[in-house]
PDB file of C-alpha atoms in Angstrom:
ATOM      1  CA  MET A  28      70.189  16.571 -14.426  1.00 48.00           C
ATOM      2  CA  ARG A  29      66.943  14.648 -14.872  1.00 48.00           C
ATOM      3  CA  LYS A  30      65.032  17.946 -15.289  1.00 46.00           C
ATOM      4  CA  LEU A  31      67.491  19.176 -17.933  1.00 46.00           C
ATOM      5  CA  TYR A  32      67.141  15.882 -19.783  1.00 45.00           C
ATOM      6  CA  SER A  33      63.339  16.200 -19.831  1.00 45.00           C
ATOM      7  CA  VAL A  34      63.501  19.710 -21.305  1.00 39.00           C
ATOM      8  CA  LEU A  35      65.923  18.487 -23.965  1.00 41.00           C
ATOM      9  CA  ILE A  36      63.560  15.676 -24.965  1.00 40.00           C
ATOM     10  CA  ILE A  37      60.654  18.105 -25.345  1.00 38.00           C
ATOM     11  CA  CYS A  38      62.702  20.374 -27.596  1.00 42.00           C
ATOM     12  CA  LEU A  39      64.006  17.570 -29.744  1.00 42.00           C
ATOM     13  CA  SER A  40      60.510  16.249 -30.294  1.00 41.00           C
ATOM     14  CA  GLY A  41      59.504  19.547 -31.915  1.00 40.00           C
ATOM     15  CA  ILE A  42      56.239  19.446 -29.991  1.00 40.00           C
ATOM     16  CA  LEU A  43      56.214  22.923 -28.554  1.00 40.00           C
ATOM     17  CA  PHE A  44      58.197  25.987 -27.615  1.00 38.00           C
ATOM     18  CA  PRO A  45      59.103  28.686 -30.194  1.00 37.00           C
ATOM     19  CA  PHE A  46      62.817  28.438 -29.451  1.00 35.00           C
ATOM     20  CA  CYS A  47      62.706  24.776 -30.474  1.00 42.00           C
ATOM     21  CA  SER A  48      60.962  25.449 -33.816  1.00 45.00           C
ATOM     22  CA  SER A  49      63.470  28.030 -35.102  1.00 52.00           C
ATOM     23  CA  ALA A  50      65.829  25.300 -36.337  1.00 59.00           C
ATOM     24  CA  GLN A  51      62.981  23.796 -38.356  1.00 64.00           C
ATOM     25  CA  ASP A  52      62.257  27.146 -39.975  1.00 69.00           C
ATOM     26  CA  GLU A  53      65.887  27.302 -41.103  1.00 83.00           C
ATOM     27  CA  VAL A  54      65.333  24.010 -42.937  1.00 93.00           C
ATOM     28  CA  PHE A  55      61.938  25.022 -44.356  1.00 94.00           C
ATOM     29  CA  PRO A  56      59.751  27.933 -43.228  1.00 93.00           C
ATOM     30  CA  THR A  57      56.573  26.758 -41.507  1.00 89.00           C
ATOM     31  CA  LYS A  58      55.334  30.016 -39.986  1.00 85.00           C
ATOM     32  CA  ASP A  59      54.443  33.405 -41.467  1.00 86.00           C
ATOM     33  CA  ALA A  60      55.592  32.257 -44.917  1.00 90.00           C
ATOM     34  CA  ILE A  61      53.963  33.177 -48.245  1.00 89.00           C
ATOM     35  CA  TRP A  62      55.147  31.757 -51.575  1.00 90.00           C
ATOM     36  CA  ASN A  63      54.349  33.722 -54.748  1.00 85.00           C
ATOM     37  CA  ILE A  64      54.479  31.178 -57.564  1.00 83.00           C
ATOM     38  CA  TYR A  65      54.040  31.412 -61.316  1.00 75.00           C
ATOM     39  CA  ILE A  66      52.190  28.401 -62.742  1.00 71.00           C
ATOM     40  CA  PRO A  67      51.470  27.962 -66.469  1.00 63.00           C
ATOM     41  CA  GLU A  68      47.788  28.317 -67.237  1.00 56.00           C
ATOM     42  CA  ARG A  69      46.495  28.191 -70.796  1.00 47.00           C
ATOM     43  CA  GLY A  70      49.228  30.460 -72.112  1.00 43.00           C
ATOM     44  CA  ALA A  71      48.616  33.215 -69.554  1.00 45.00           C
ATOM     45  CA  MET A  72      51.492  35.717 -69.505  1.00 42.00           C
ATOM     46  CA  VAL A  73      51.638  36.182 -65.723  1.00 48.00           C
ATOM     47  CA  THR A  74      49.760  34.111 -63.163  1.00 57.00           C
ATOM     48  CA  SER A  75      50.600  34.581 -59.482  1.00 71.00           C
ATOM     49  CA  HIS A  76      49.453  32.068 -56.894  1.00 81.00           C
ATOM     50  CA  TYR A  77      49.940  32.601 -53.185  1.00 86.00           C
ATOM     51  CA  TYR A  78      50.503  29.678 -50.840  1.00 91.00           C
ATOM     52  CA  GLY A  79      50.868  29.901 -47.076  1.00 92.00           C
ATOM     53  CA  PHE A  80      50.342  28.117 -43.763  1.00 92.00           C
ATOM     54  CA  VAL A  81      47.161  28.865 -41.837  1.00 90.00           C
ATOM     55  CA  GLY A  82      46.785  26.735 -38.724  1.00 88.00           C
ATOM     56  CA  ASP A  83      47.753  23.242 -37.590  1.00 91.00           C
ATOM     57  CA  THR A  84      46.309  19.758 -37.883  1.00 90.00           C
ATOM     58  CA  VAL A  85      47.135  16.212 -36.792  1.00 90.00           C
ATOM     59  CA  PHE A  86      47.224  13.049 -38.932  1.00 91.00           C
ATOM     60  CA  ASP A  87      48.153   9.683 -37.417  1.00 90.00           C
ATOM     61  CA  ALA A  88      49.492  11.382 -34.268  1.00 88.00           C
ATOM     62  CA  LEU A  89      51.838  13.603 -36.321  1.00 92.00           C
ATOM     63  CA  SER A  90      51.498  17.388 -36.286  1.00 93.00           C
ATOM     64  CA  TYR A  91      51.307  19.240 -39.616  1.00 94.00           C
ATOM     65  CA  ARG A  92      51.063  22.860 -40.707  1.00 93.00           C
ATOM     66  CA  LYS A  93      48.006  23.406 -42.932  1.00 93.00           C
ATOM     67  CA  LEU A  94      48.986  24.687 -46.383  1.00 93.00           C
ATOM     68  CA  TYR A  95      46.469  26.710 -48.407  1.00 92.00           C
ATOM     69  CA  LEU A  96      46.240  28.229 -51.838  1.00 90.00           C
ATOM     70  CA  LEU A  97      45.410  31.714 -50.574  1.00 87.00           C
ATOM     71  CA  LYS A  98      42.821  34.082 -51.966  1.00 81.00           C
ATOM     72  CA  ASP A  99      45.213  36.998 -51.426  1.00 76.00           C
ATOM     73  CA  SER A 100      48.649  37.674 -49.942  1.00 74.00           C
ATOM     74  CA  VAL A 101      47.506  37.629 -46.302  1.00 76.00           C
ATOM     75  CA  LEU A 102      47.855  34.708 -43.911  1.00 80.00           C
ATOM     76  CA  ARG A 103      44.334  34.546 -42.549  1.00 78.00           C
ATOM     77  CA  GLU A 104      41.287  32.332 -42.619  1.00 79.00           C
ATOM     78  CA  ASN A 105      39.202  32.985 -45.702  1.00 79.00           C
ATOM     79  CA  PRO A 106      36.405  30.764 -47.029  1.00 80.00           C
ATOM     80  CA  GLU A 107      37.877  31.219 -50.511  1.00 83.00           C
ATOM     81  CA  ASN A 108      41.241  29.766 -49.489  1.00 88.00           C
ATOM     82  CA  VAL A 109      41.753  26.231 -50.834  1.00 90.00           C
ATOM     83  CA  TYR A 110      43.221  23.655 -48.450  1.00 91.00           C
ATOM     84  CA  VAL A 111      46.045  21.810 -50.209  1.00 90.00           C
ATOM     85  CA  GLY A 112      47.548  19.579 -47.531  1.00 92.00           C
ATOM     86  CA  GLY A 113      49.679  19.300 -44.407  1.00 94.00           C
ATOM     87  CA  VAL A 114      53.430  19.890 -44.216  1.00 95.00           C
ATOM     88  CA  ARG A 115      55.794  18.766 -41.469  1.00 95.00           C
ATOM     89  CA  VAL A 116      59.539  19.001 -40.881  1.00 95.00           C
ATOM     90  CA  SER A 117      61.506  16.143 -39.334  1.00 95.00           C
ATOM     91  CA  GLY A 118      65.214  16.846 -38.959  1.00 95.00           C
ATOM     92  CA  LYS A 119      66.407  17.884 -42.422  1.00 95.00           C
ATOM     93  CA  LYS A 120      63.476  16.279 -44.218  1.00 96.00           C
ATOM     94  CA  VAL A 121      60.213  17.941 -45.264  1.00 96.00           C
ATOM     95  CA  TYR A 122      57.091  15.834 -45.784  1.00 96.00           C
ATOM     96  CA  MET A 123      53.705  16.620 -47.284  1.00 94.00           C
ATOM     97  CA  ARG A 124      50.312  14.943 -46.788  1.00 94.00           C
ATOM     98  CA  PRO A 125      48.192  16.223 -49.718  1.00 92.00           C
ATOM     99  CA  THR A 126      44.419  16.207 -50.016  1.00 89.00           C
ATOM    100  CA  ASP A 127      42.446  15.795 -53.229  1.00 89.00           C
ATOM    101  CA  THR A 128      40.631  19.140 -53.250  1.00 86.00           C
ATOM    102  CA  ALA A 129      37.750  17.809 -55.347  1.00 84.00           C
ATOM    103  CA  THR A 130      36.948  14.699 -53.301  1.00 86.00           C
ATOM    104  CA  GLY A 131      38.450  15.581 -49.909  1.00 85.00           C
ATOM    105  CA  LYS A 132      40.376  12.287 -49.931  1.00 89.00           C
ATOM    106  CA  LEU A 133      43.510  12.316 -47.786  1.00 90.00           C
ATOM    107  CA  LEU A 134      46.424  11.045 -49.863  1.00 91.00           C
ATOM    108  CA  GLU A 135      49.585   9.251 -48.806  1.00 92.00           C
ATOM    109  CA  GLU A 136      52.396  11.323 -47.342  1.00 95.00           C
ATOM    110  CA  PHE A 137      55.384  11.898 -49.632  1.00 93.00           C
ATOM    111  CA  LEU A 138      58.846  13.367 -49.146  1.00 94.00           C
ATOM    112  CA  MET A 139      59.140  16.900 -50.542  1.00 92.00           C
ATOM    113  CA  TYR A 140      62.781  17.628 -49.656  1.00 94.00           C
ATOM    114  CA  ASP A 141      65.765  15.963 -48.015  1.00 96.00           C
ATOM    115  CA  PHE A 142      68.313  18.633 -47.135  1.00 96.00           C
ATOM    116  CA  SER A 143      70.624  16.036 -45.561  1.00 96.00           C
ATOM    117  CA  ALA A 144      71.333  14.429 -48.950  1.00 96.00           C
ATOM    118  CA  LYS A 145      74.779  14.376 -50.525  1.00 96.00           C
ATOM    119  CA  VAL A 146      75.933  14.276 -54.148  1.00 96.00           C
ATOM    120  CA  GLY A 147      75.098  10.896 -55.650  1.00 94.00           C
ATOM    121  CA  ASP A 148      72.433  10.053 -53.091  1.00 95.00           C
ATOM    122  CA  GLU A 149      69.160   8.559 -54.227  1.00 92.00           C
ATOM    123  CA  VAL A 150      66.250   9.946 -52.209  1.00 91.00           C
ATOM    124  CA  PHE A 151      63.031   7.941 -52.284  1.00 91.00           C
ATOM    125  CA  GLY A 152      60.154  10.420 -52.406  1.00 90.00           C
ATOM    126  CA  GLY A 153      57.284   7.960 -52.022  1.00 91.00           C
ATOM    127  CA  MET A 154      53.911   8.187 -53.789  1.00 90.00           C
ATOM    128  CA  ARG A 155      54.084  11.702 -55.192  1.00 86.00           C
ATOM    129  CA  PRO A 156      51.232  13.221 -57.250  1.00 84.00           C
ATOM    130  CA  MET A 157      52.717  13.946 -60.693  1.00 76.00           C
ATOM    131  CA  VAL A 158      50.287  16.644 -61.773  1.00 66.00           C
ATOM    132  CA  TRP A 159      50.393  20.276 -62.801  1.00 59.00           C
ATOM    133  CA  GLY A 160      47.993  22.902 -61.550  1.00 66.00           C
ATOM    134  CA  CYS A 161      47.401  24.932 -58.433  1.00 78.00           C
ATOM    135  CA  THR A 162      46.095  22.151 -56.199  1.00 82.00           C
ATOM    136  CA  PHE A 163      45.805  18.390 -56.079  1.00 84.00           C
ATOM    137  CA  GLU A 164      42.430  17.761 -57.686  1.00 84.00           C
ATOM    138  CA  ASN A 165      40.585  14.767 -59.184  1.00 83.00           C
ATOM    139  CA  LEU A 166      43.612  12.498 -58.921  1.00 83.00           C
ATOM    140  CA  THR A 167      43.518   8.929 -60.204  1.00 82.00           C
ATOM    141  CA  GLY A 168      45.938   6.090 -59.669  1.00 79.00           C
ATOM    142  CA  SER A 169      47.910   6.977 -62.790  1.00 80.00           C
ATOM    143  CA  ASP A 170      48.448  10.516 -61.480  1.00 83.00           C
ATOM    144  CA  ILE A 171      50.312   9.280 -58.394  1.00 86.00           C
ATOM    145  CA  LYS A 172      53.673   7.622 -58.974  1.00 85.00           C
ATOM    146  CA  ASN A 173      56.398   6.212 -56.767  1.00 89.00           C
ATOM    147  CA  THR A 174      59.315   8.614 -57.163  1.00 87.00           C
ATOM    148  CA  LYS A 175      63.049   8.774 -56.641  1.00 89.00           C
ATOM    149  CA  LEU A 176      65.225  11.893 -56.553  1.00 88.00           C
ATOM    150  CA  GLN A 177      68.851  11.785 -57.675  1.00 90.00           C
ATOM    151  CA  VAL A 178      71.102  14.482 -56.158  1.00 94.00           C
ATOM    152  CA  PHE A 179      73.706  15.574 -58.702  1.00 93.00           C
ATOM    153  CA  ASP A 180      74.992  18.792 -57.105  1.00 94.00           C
ATOM    154  CA  VAL A 181      75.252  20.338 -53.634  1.00 96.00           C
ATOM    155  CA  ARG A 182      76.796  23.747 -53.037  1.00 94.00           C
ATOM    156  CA  ASP A 183      76.691  26.715 -50.670  1.00 93.00           C
ATOM    157  CA  SER A 184      75.417  30.036 -52.008  1.00 89.00           C
ATOM    158  CA  GLU A 185      74.506  33.407 -50.546  1.00 88.00           C
ATOM    159  CA  LEU A 186      70.881  32.217 -50.374  1.00 86.00           C
ATOM    160  CA  GLY A 187      71.702  28.999 -48.535  1.00 88.00           C
ATOM    161  CA  ARG A 188      72.651  25.431 -49.351  1.00 94.00           C
ATOM    162  CA  GLU A 189      71.556  24.586 -52.904  1.00 95.00           C
ATOM    163  CA  PHE A 190      70.753  21.100 -54.199  1.00 95.00           C
ATOM    164  CA  GLY A 191      70.528  20.089 -57.833  1.00 92.00           C
ATOM    165  CA  VAL A 192      68.140  17.144 -58.217  1.00 91.00           C
ATOM    166  CA  ASP A 193      66.684  14.985 -60.975  1.00 87.00           C
ATOM    167  CA  LEU A 194      63.322  13.296 -60.487  1.00 83.00           C
ATOM    168  CA  LYS A 195      62.537   9.797 -61.694  1.00 83.00           C
ATOM    169  CA  PHE A 196      59.278   7.871 -61.414  1.00 82.00           C
ATOM    170  CA  GLU A 197      58.665   4.136 -61.217  1.00 81.00           C
ATOM    171  CA  SER A 198      57.057   2.315 -64.129  1.00 76.00           C
ATOM    172  CA  ALA A 199      56.461  -1.384 -64.798  1.00 69.00           C
ATOM    173  CA  GLU A 200      60.016  -1.610 -66.141  1.00 74.00           C
ATOM    174  CA  GLY A 201      61.574   0.144 -63.147  1.00 72.00           C
ATOM    175  CA  TYR A 202      62.533   3.760 -62.555  1.00 73.00           C
ATOM    176  CA  CYS A 203      62.433   5.842 -65.725  1.00 72.00           C
ATOM    177  CA  GLU A 204      65.085   8.283 -66.779  1.00 63.00           C
ATOM    178  CA  SER A 205      65.050  11.849 -65.458  1.00 58.00           C
ATOM    179  CA  GLU A 206      61.629  13.487 -65.678  1.00 61.00           C
ATOM    180  CA  GLY A 207      63.130  16.924 -65.075  1.00 70.00           C
ATOM    181  CA  SER A 208      65.632  18.869 -63.000  1.00 79.00           C
ATOM    182  CA  ASP A 209      65.070  21.185 -60.096  1.00 84.00           C
ATOM    183  CA  THR A 210      67.025  23.340 -57.651  1.00 89.00           C
ATOM    184  CA  TRP A 211      66.271  23.164 -53.934  1.00 93.00           C
ATOM    185  CA  ILE A 212      67.438  25.844 -51.512  1.00 94.00           C
ATOM    186  CA  GLU A 213      67.482  25.031 -47.815  1.00 95.00           C
ATOM    187  CA  GLY A 214      65.153  27.448 -46.023  1.00 94.00           C
ATOM    188  CA  VAL A 215      63.332  28.268 -49.278  1.00 93.00           C
ATOM    189  CA  GLY A 216      62.272  25.121 -51.119  1.00 92.00           C
ATOM    190  CA  SER A 217      62.035  24.401 -54.836  1.00 90.00           C
ATOM    191  CA  LEU A 218      62.798  27.071 -57.433  1.00 86.00           C
ATOM    192  CA  LEU A 219      60.043  25.449 -59.486  1.00 81.00           C
ATOM    193  CA  GLY A 220      57.528  26.390 -56.849  1.00 78.00           C
ATOM    194  CA  LEU A 221      57.089  24.664 -53.494  1.00 75.00           C
ATOM    195  CA  PHE A 222      55.555  21.177 -53.929  1.00 66.00           C
ATOM    196  CA  LEU A 223      55.119  20.947 -57.707  1.00 58.00           C
ATOM    197  CA  PRO A 224      56.982  18.220 -59.577  1.00 57.00           C
ATOM    198  CA  PRO A 225      59.853  19.310 -61.817  1.00 48.00           C
ATOM    199  CA  SER A 226      58.999  20.459 -65.327  1.00 44.00           C
ATOM    200  CA  SER A 227      59.860  18.297 -68.305  1.00 41.00           C
ATOM    201  CA  ILE A 228      62.149  21.146 -69.405  1.00 40.00           C
ATOM    202  CA  PRO A 229      65.541  20.936 -67.648  1.00 36.00           C
ATOM    203  CA  THR A 230      66.219  24.238 -65.897  1.00 37.00           C
ATOM    204  CA  GLY A 231      69.426  23.944 -63.917  1.00 35.00           C
ATOM    205  CA  LYS A 232      70.502  27.490 -63.001  1.00 34.00           C
ATOM    206  CA  GLN A 233      68.508  29.091 -65.805  1.00 36.00           C
ATOM    207  CA  LYS A 234      66.092  31.756 -64.553  1.00 39.00           C
ATOM    208  CA  TRP A 235      62.439  31.754 -65.479  1.00 39.00           C
ATOM    209  CA  ILE A 236      62.638  35.255 -66.970  1.00 39.00           C
ATOM    210  CA  ASP A 237      65.025  33.904 -69.620  1.00 39.00           C
ATOM    211  CA  MET A 238      62.427  31.447 -70.856  1.00 42.00           C
ATOM    212  CA  ALA A 239      59.175  31.903 -72.706  1.00 40.00           C
ATOM    213  CA  TYR A 240      56.184  32.300 -70.390  1.00 38.00           C
ATOM    214  CA  GLY A 241      53.944  29.315 -70.095  1.00 43.00           C
ATOM    215  CA  GLN A 242      56.666  26.659 -70.289  1.00 55.00           C
ATOM    216  CA  ARG A 243      57.219  25.919 -66.609  1.00 65.00           C
ATOM    217  CA  SER A 244      56.334  26.944 -63.091  1.00 74.00           C
ATOM    218  CA  ALA A 245      58.673  29.119 -61.055  1.00 78.00           C
ATOM    219  CA  LEU A 246      59.111  30.468 -57.552  1.00 84.00           C
ATOM    220  CA  MET A 247      58.845  34.231 -57.963  1.00 82.00           C
ATOM    221  CA  CYS A 248      59.100  35.304 -54.351  1.00 86.00           C
ATOM    222  CA  LEU A 249      59.108  33.945 -50.787  1.00 90.00           C
ATOM    223  CA  LYS A 250      58.223  36.231 -47.904  1.00 86.00           C
ATOM    224  CA  VAL A 251      58.806  35.065 -44.309  1.00 89.00           C
ATOM    225  CA  GLY A 252      57.418  37.472 -41.728  1.00 82.00           C
ATOM    226  CA  ASP A 253      58.326  40.961 -42.865  1.00 76.00           C
ATOM    227  CA  LYS A 254      61.373  39.881 -44.893  1.00 84.00           C
ATOM    228  CA  ILE A 255      61.783  38.706 -48.473  1.00 86.00           C
ATOM    229  CA  ARG A 256      63.816  35.500 -48.198  1.00 90.00           C
ATOM    230  CA  TYR A 257      63.929  34.854 -51.932  1.00 90.00           C
ATOM    231  CA  LYS A 258      63.131  36.920 -55.026  1.00 85.00           C
ATOM    232  CA  ASP A 259      63.852  35.804 -58.564  1.00 80.00           C
ATOM    233  CA  PRO A 260      66.072  38.382 -60.320  1.00 72.00           C
ATOM    234  CA  GLY A 261      63.549  38.495 -63.155  1.00 65.00           C
ATOM    235  CA  CYS A 262      60.681  39.347 -60.826  1.00 65.00           C
ATOM    236  CA  GLU A 263      60.333  43.115 -60.509  1.00 59.00           C
ATOM    237  CA  GLU A 264      57.062  43.424 -58.594  1.00 57.00           C
ATOM    238  CA  CYS A 265      57.209  40.659 -56.011  1.00 56.00           C
ATOM    239  CA  MET A 266      57.472  42.984 -53.037  1.00 40.00           C
ATOM    240  CA  GLU A 267      54.699  45.250 -54.289  1.00 43.00           C
ATOM    241  CA  VAL A 268      52.434  42.283 -54.940  1.00 39.00           C
ATOM    242  CA  LEU A 269      53.087  40.887 -51.474  1.00 38.00           C
ATOM    243  CA  ASN A 270      52.520  44.178 -49.679  1.00 37.00           C
ATOM    244  CA  VAL A 271      49.169  45.381 -50.959  1.00 35.00           C
ATOM    245  CA  SER A 272      48.248  48.237 -48.603  1.00 35.00           C
ATOM    246  CA  GLU A 273      44.804  47.004 -47.635  1.00 39.00           C
ATOM    247  CA  ASN A 274      46.234  43.591 -46.769  1.00 39.00           C
ATOM    248  CA  VAL A 275      49.046  44.661 -44.448  1.00 41.00           C
ATOM    249  CA  VAL A 276      49.249  42.319 -41.463  1.00 46.00           C
ATOM    250  CA  ILE A 277      49.887  44.093 -38.149  1.00 53.00           C
ATOM    251  CA  PRO A 278      51.780  41.756 -35.774  1.00 66.00           C
ATOM    252  CA  VAL A 279      50.160  40.344 -32.656  1.00 81.00           C
ATOM    253  CA  THR A 280      52.302  39.230 -29.709  1.00 84.00           C
ATOM    254  CA  VAL A 281      51.258  36.224 -27.628  1.00 87.00           C
ATOM    255  CA  LEU A 282      53.205  35.394 -24.454  1.00 88.00           C
ATOM    256  CA  GLN A 283      52.585  32.589 -21.981  1.00 88.00           C
ATOM    257  CA  VAL A 284      52.602  33.868 -18.408  1.00 87.00           C
ATOM    258  CA  GLY A 285      53.045  31.015 -15.969  1.00 85.00           C
ATOM    259  CA  ASN A 286      51.319  27.741 -16.814  1.00 86.00           C
ATOM    260  CA  ARG A 287      47.716  28.822 -17.388  1.00 90.00           C
ATOM    261  CA  ARG A 288      47.688  32.386 -18.663  1.00 91.00           C
ATOM    262  CA  LEU A 289      48.270  34.091 -22.010  1.00 92.00           C
ATOM    263  CA  SER A 290      49.146  37.743 -22.495  1.00 92.00           C
ATOM    264  CA  ILE A 291      48.023  39.131 -25.869  1.00 92.00           C
ATOM    265  CA  GLN A 292      49.225  42.476 -27.213  1.00 89.00           C
ATOM    266  CA  SER A 293      47.812  43.881 -30.436  1.00 86.00           C
ATOM    267  CA  SER A 294      47.238  47.090 -32.313  1.00 82.00           C
ATOM    268  CA  GLU A 295      43.739  48.514 -31.912  1.00 82.00           C
ATOM    269  CA  ASN A 296      43.495  48.380 -35.722  1.00 79.00           C
ATOM    270  CA  ASN A 297      43.417  44.567 -35.430  1.00 80.00           C
ATOM    271  CA  LEU A 298      40.470  44.450 -33.046  1.00 87.00           C
ATOM    272  CA  PRO A 299      38.257  42.643 -32.458  1.00 88.00           C
ATOM    273  CA  LEU A 300      40.014  39.269 -32.476  1.00 89.00           C
ATOM    274  CA  ARG A 301      38.574  35.830 -31.826  1.00 87.00           C
ATOM    275  CA  PHE A 302      40.671  33.600 -29.588  1.00 91.00           C
ATOM    276  CA  GLU A 303      40.231  29.830 -29.775  1.00 88.00           C
ATOM    277  CA  LEU A 304      41.979  27.065 -27.849  1.00 90.00           C
ATOM    278  CA  LEU A 305      41.779  23.676 -29.571  1.00 83.00           C
ATOM    279  CA  SER A 306      42.695  20.111 -28.725  1.00 83.00           C
ATOM    280  CA  LEU A 307      45.133  18.326 -31.040  1.00 75.00           C
ATOM    281  CA  SER A 308      42.137  16.624 -32.653  1.00 69.00           C
ATOM    282  CA  GLY A 309      40.695  20.039 -33.582  1.00 70.00           C
ATOM    283  CA  GLN A 310      37.956  20.323 -30.939  1.00 81.00           C
ATOM    284  CA  ILE A 311      37.427  23.895 -29.674  1.00 85.00           C
ATOM    285  CA  MET A 312      37.934  23.822 -25.911  1.00 91.00           C
ATOM    286  CA  GLN A 313      37.751  27.545 -25.160  1.00 93.00           C
ATOM    287  CA  SER A 314      36.731  30.614 -27.164  1.00 91.00           C
ATOM    288  CA  GLN A 315      36.310  34.343 -26.548  1.00 92.00           C
ATOM    289  CA  ILE A 316      36.364  37.716 -28.297  1.00 92.00           C
ATOM    290  CA  ILE A 317      39.261  40.100 -27.589  1.00 93.00           C
ATOM    291  CA  ARG A 318      38.368  43.792 -27.736  1.00 91.00           C
ATOM    292  CA  GLU A 319      41.317  45.412 -25.945  1.00 92.00           C
ATOM    293  CA  ALA A 320      44.870  46.030 -27.196  1.00 89.00           C
ATOM    294  CA  GLU A 321      46.330  44.375 -24.073  1.00 91.00           C
ATOM    295  CA  SER A 322      44.416  41.348 -22.845  1.00 92.00           C
ATOM    296  CA  HIS A 323      44.940  38.327 -20.591  1.00 93.00           C
ATOM    297  CA  ILE A 324      43.301  34.943 -21.026  1.00 93.00           C
ATOM    298  CA  GLU A 325      43.024  32.334 -18.291  1.00 93.00           C
ATOM    299  CA  LEU A 326      43.230  28.831 -19.772  1.00 93.00           C
ATOM    300  CA  ARG A 327      40.440  26.693 -18.310  1.00 92.00           C
ATOM    301  CA  VAL A 328      41.456  23.235 -19.512  1.00 92.00           C
ATOM    302  CA  ILE A 329      43.154  20.173 -18.073  1.00 92.00           C
ATOM    303  CA  PRO A 330      46.963  19.939 -18.448  1.00 90.00           C
ATOM    304  CA  GLY A 331      48.137  18.920 -21.899  1.00 88.00           C
ATOM    305  CA  ILE A 332      49.249  20.111 -25.340  1.00 85.00           C
ATOM    306  CA  TYR A 333      46.872  22.394 -27.229  1.00 87.00           C
ATOM    307  CA  LEU A 334      46.697  24.640 -30.273  1.00 81.00           C
ATOM    308  CA  TYR A 335      45.580  28.250 -30.093  1.00 85.00           C
ATOM    309  CA  ARG A 336      44.576  30.606 -32.868  1.00 81.00           C
ATOM    310  CA  LEU A 337      43.761  34.302 -33.140  1.00 84.00           C
ATOM    311  CA  ILE A 338      41.514  35.337 -36.021  1.00 79.00           C
ATOM    312  CA  GLY A 339      40.674  38.834 -37.279  1.00 77.00           C
ATOM    313  CA  ASP A 340      40.072  40.723 -40.502  1.00 71.00           C
ATOM    314  CA  LYS A 341      43.830  41.188 -41.043  1.00 67.00           C
ATOM    315  CA  VAL A 342      45.251  38.663 -38.600  1.00 72.00           C
ATOM    316  CA  TYR A 343      45.667  34.925 -38.372  1.00 69.00           C
ATOM    317  CA  LYS A 344      48.066  33.539 -35.804  1.00 75.00           C
ATOM    318  CA  SER A 345      48.345  29.939 -34.633  1.00 73.00           C
ATOM    319  CA  ASP A 346      50.769  27.959 -32.479  1.00 76.00           C
ATOM    320  CA  LYS A 347      51.097  25.111 -29.983  1.00 78.00           C
ATOM    321  CA  ILE A 348      51.005  25.608 -26.229  1.00 85.00           C
ATOM    322  CA  VAL A 349      51.501  23.434 -23.144  1.00 86.00           C
ATOM    323  CA  VAL A 350      49.120  23.876 -20.221  1.00 89.00           C
ATOM    324  CA  ARG A 351      50.464  22.517 -16.953  1.00 87.00           C
TER     325      ARG A 351
END
């Protein structure tokens, strides 16, 4: 009984095993997810921006997935990717810890989504950057406001549980009236595009294709693994954009064998791969090059919780692991 209780505690903490993280991905995808987002830019007709998670990090003893503005539609390390911030899921809530991309300053964590909210609930979002653009950059005090989200509608749809929300920000006189409306979908995120604040133009259920380009941001497509989880009806080329032939990611399988061994299976087209085992603080503890399609790695570290990553031209894979 005591052993069963210990396993349950580990799972509930969200620290490790893949079967414990699947529930989190149902709330908000944190692995193998790419968002294709339209963001207004100087009247441009179509501007696609790709965001995705590449690796893990730790702030104040909390584990986050590292969110990047990607150079292309592949989840891999690229010096041209722009680090945006860390994202973590706790129960039905999704938090973000942004970074000012110009100064490197770590900003205060804010609440992105609360999928446990009910109609009429007021959700306090914390100090949320109220800026447009692709990344958080050159922020001043006036750009970051204490926010509150008012839930005015909750319903089930074929895409998942949908939430209608209004955003308000705090001024000297108190919380201002609605600064814009948004739709959240559990397992997808905002229909205005991931972490961006709602537009000043109320949208409700209106689709972006029905509006003039350049007026607001919009989630065009969300791909999780090999599946399209969301595609705006007005977006005709999302799948083609996300599956550029030269950027196809060939899956790599990583299995833990016993307590101190990893089995790695990959296509020869992926090779070579660089394997790295890191501490939770980011220190590389073990590294080697993988040149065979089926390889085994002996973990030469003291017992504890670690992060591993596999890096190649068309591959980036990262996860937590417990060494006993």
